Amino acid sequence: ETGVTQTPRHLVMGMTNKKSLKCEQHLGHNAMYWYKQSAKKPLELMFVYSLEERVENNSVPSRFSPECPNSSHLFLHLHTLQPEDSALYLCASSQGIAVSSYEQYFGPGTRLTVT
Amino acid sequence: DAKTTQPPSMDCAEGRAANLPCNHSTISGNEYVYWYRQIHSQGPQYIIHGLKNNETNEMASLIITEDRKSSTLILPHATLRDTAVYYCIVRGYSGGGADGLTFGKGTHLIIQP
């Protein structure tokens, strides 16, 4: 138990559906992250939020839309996804982004399958 | 962030110390060495990090060479539950930008009974 929860744990959606992934951290952290892990590939950073402001968008297609309503919650809204978007989506949090000694704590991930 | 090189896989007998090496020859002075591990299909788990000095916590020890060009993660008494992919990551402050982690392929550590 890392203090970062993600729901749902598994999601199957069609290419025309709209769904959202939710992440919540109970650590009092100020920064939150979305990562994507495709089969047999390293984790890829998608988005970074610091104090509810997006500070990095790592060339992610617009069919992925993040939202950070407060420092404890992070959403990833999904629409018109492609089968190649099937992956494990991981959320993480850290105390902040400005100091390189802030370790990140990861949630268990959402296993997404796009059919 | 500096690049790291790790062996793709290693075996270790249960109960023995597992020593996982990492090369980071281009590391700069303000970059930290982090270790994470990922058990199959779970989120990565933070293990330990250090800058110059050796570090120890309840999970592992981190030995960083004096020139900081390489490090070794030591799991003192490996158990079957330590079977995972271990990632060595060098991370520094990007000076105004965000600071996500850059994961490589890591070392797949297999603990043998």
XYZ file of N, CA, C and O in Angstrom, chain A residues 9 33 35 37 42-43 45 48 55-56 88 90 94 96-109 111, chain B residues 30-32 34 36 38 41-46 49 87 91-94 96-105:
224
model
N -9.365 -0.772 -11.659
C -8.123 -1.512 -11.842
C -8.051 -2.119 -13.244
O -6.972 -2.297 -13.796
N 1.456 12.568 -11.379
C 1.962 12.182 -12.690
C 1.078 11.098 -13.302
O 0.570 10.228 -12.587
N 1.698 8.007 -16.135
C 2.629 7.253 -16.957
C 1.844 6.200 -17.738
O 0.814 5.718 -17.287
N 2.455 2.361 -19.632
C 3.363 1.237 -19.842
C 2.723 0.263 -20.809
O 1.813 -0.487 -20.450
N 9.352 0.284 -21.879
C 9.545 0.994 -20.601
C 8.385 1.945 -20.319
O 7.652 2.323 -21.238
N 8.270 2.335 -19.073
C 7.260 3.343 -18.709
C 7.552 4.644 -19.455
O 8.696 5.069 -19.590
N 6.472 8.739 -19.467
C 5.797 9.828 -18.787
C 4.810 10.499 -19.731
O 5.151 10.799 -20.881
N 2.475 15.797 -16.134
C 2.903 16.151 -14.778
C 2.079 17.338 -14.321
O 1.914 18.311 -15.067
N 2.326 21.013 -15.803
C 3.639 21.561 -16.092
C 4.356 20.791 -17.183
O 5.403 21.212 -17.652
N 3.817 19.657 -17.572
C 4.426 18.921 -18.667
C 3.381 18.092 -19.395
O 2.559 17.428 -18.763
N -0.987 -0.430 -19.486
C -1.146 -0.195 -18.038
C -0.894 1.296 -17.800
O 0.156 1.821 -18.166
N -0.402 4.245 -15.169
C 0.053 4.380 -13.791
C 0.029 5.827 -13.353
O 0.439 6.729 -14.094
N 4.451 12.859 -5.782
C 5.665 13.176 -5.045
C 5.454 14.482 -4.302
O 4.502 15.223 -4.576
N 7.014 17.209 -4.520
C 7.054 18.346 -5.423
C 7.888 17.998 -6.632
O 8.342 16.857 -6.782
N 8.107 18.969 -7.488
C 8.900 18.691 -8.685
C 10.216 19.431 -8.679
O 11.085 19.175 -9.477
N 10.377 20.373 -7.778
C 11.499 21.297 -7.908
C 12.800 20.759 -7.337
O 13.834 21.323 -7.567
N 12.737 19.718 -6.607
C 13.957 19.192 -5.994
C 14.124 17.742 -6.405
O 13.212 16.936 -6.244
N 15.263 17.399 -6.927
C 15.419 16.054 -7.503
C 15.475 14.958 -6.458
O 15.613 13.802 -6.796
N 15.380 15.294 -5.200
C 15.410 14.230 -4.195
C 14.017 13.792 -3.768
O 13.873 13.055 -2.821
N 12.995 14.245 -4.464
C 11.642 13.843 -4.089
C 11.265 12.553 -4.804
O 11.017 12.552 -5.997
N 11.198 11.444 -4.061
C 10.853 10.175 -4.677
C 9.374 10.144 -5.032
O 8.567 10.833 -4.418
N 9.037 9.330 -6.023
C 7.654 9.201 -6.480
C 7.059 7.891 -5.969
O 7.731 6.874 -5.923
N 5.790 7.963 -5.606
C 5.056 6.794 -5.145
C 3.965 6.484 -6.167
O 3.196 7.368 -6.539
N 3.929 5.221 -6.592
C 3.044 4.816 -7.666
C 1.811 4.096 -7.134
O 1.868 3.376 -6.141
N 0.710 4.269 -7.878
C -0.471 3.470 -7.634
C -0.342 2.116 -8.316
O 0.645 1.848 -9.003
N -1.364 1.259 -8.162
C -1.302 -0.092 -8.736
C -1.549 -0.131 -10.239
O -1.277 -1.143 -10.886
N -2.066 0.963 -10.782
C -2.296 1.011 -12.225
C -3.699 0.611 -12.631
O -4.424 -0.070 -11.891
N -5.364 -1.338 -15.875
C -5.092 -2.113 -17.086
C -6.204 -1.797 -18.094
O -7.352 -2.183 -17.892
N 24.727 17.276 -9.733
C 23.481 17.482 -8.993
C 22.455 16.381 -9.246
O 21.285 16.524 -8.899
N 22.892 15.299 -9.866
C 21.958 14.210 -10.180
C 22.004 13.112 -9.125
O 23.082 12.686 -8.701
N 20.824 12.655 -8.737
C 20.674 11.593 -7.767
C 20.546 10.252 -8.485
O 20.065 10.172 -9.610
N 18.474 6.845 -8.248
C 17.271 6.255 -7.675
C 17.159 4.800 -8.100
O 17.547 4.428 -9.206
N 14.123 1.787 -8.293
C 12.744 1.345 -8.170
C 12.681 -0.111 -8.602
O 13.567 -0.607 -9.300
N 9.667 -3.198 -10.048
C 8.301 -3.426 -10.493
C 8.070 -4.929 -10.546
O 8.709 -5.641 -11.333
N 3.199 -6.564 -13.538
C 1.894 -5.926 -13.703
C 1.458 -5.066 -12.518
O 0.286 -4.745 -12.399
N 2.384 -4.721 -11.640
C 2.049 -3.799 -10.553
C 2.738 -2.459 -10.795
O 3.585 -2.339 -11.690
N 2.387 -1.445 -10.010
C 3.064 -0.166 -10.117
C 4.482 -0.250 -9.576
O 4.774 -1.048 -8.681
N 5.411 0.539 -10.116
C 6.773 0.554 -9.582
C 6.789 0.949 -8.110
O 5.953 1.731 -7.655
N 7.760 0.394 -7.400
C 7.905 0.649 -5.973
C 9.244 1.329 -5.725
O 10.291 0.826 -6.149
N 9.219 2.460 -5.041
C 10.453 3.150 -4.681
C 11.254 2.294 -3.703
O 10.691 1.708 -2.768
N 17.373 5.979 -2.693
C 18.085 6.902 -3.564
C 19.272 7.500 -2.814
O 19.330 7.455 -1.578
N 14.925 -1.041 -11.603
C 15.300 0.085 -12.441
C 16.240 1.013 -11.685
O 15.939 1.440 -10.571
N 18.514 11.060 -11.857
C 17.510 12.113 -11.947
C 18.065 13.411 -11.379
O 18.579 13.431 -10.267
N 17.912 14.480 -12.176
C 18.361 15.769 -11.679
C 17.309 16.813 -11.876
O 16.350 16.632 -12.622
N 17.463 17.918 -11.245
C 16.522 19.023 -11.368
C 16.710 19.672 -12.720
O 17.802 20.048 -13.097
N 15.621 19.788 -13.485
C 15.753 20.292 -14.841
C 15.676 21.807 -14.898
O 15.569 22.390 -15.953
N 13.425 24.338 -13.756
C 12.233 25.064 -14.183
C 11.240 24.183 -14.885
O 10.070 24.477 -14.935
N 11.711 23.038 -15.403
C 10.767 22.125 -16.034
C 10.291 21.095 -15.050
O 10.684 21.087 -13.901
N 9.448 20.201 -15.531
C 8.942 19.145 -14.664
C 9.994 18.056 -14.549
O 11.004 18.057 -15.227
N 9.755 17.127 -13.691
C 10.800 16.191 -13.322
C 10.266 14.781 -13.245
O 10.303 14.157 -12.204
N 9.759 14.268 -14.359
C 9.300 12.891 -14.366
C 10.479 11.944 -14.417
O 11.609 12.328 -14.688
N 10.203 10.686 -14.132
C 11.231 9.660 -14.152
C 11.358 9.079 -15.551
O 10.369 8.874 -16.237
N 12.599 8.817 -15.969
C 12.861 8.167 -17.249
C 13.288 6.738 -16.965
O 14.386 6.493 -16.449
N 12.403 5.796 -17.287
C 12.677 4.384 -17.033
C 13.333 3.758 -18.253
O 12.922 3.987 -19.376
N 14.368 2.940 -18.010
C 14.953 2.124 -19.061
C 14.352 0.737 -19.017
O 13.197 0.574 -18.612
N 15.128 -0.260 -19.417
C 14.626 -1.638 -19.439
C 14.872 -2.364 -18.123
O 14.261 -3.383 -17.856
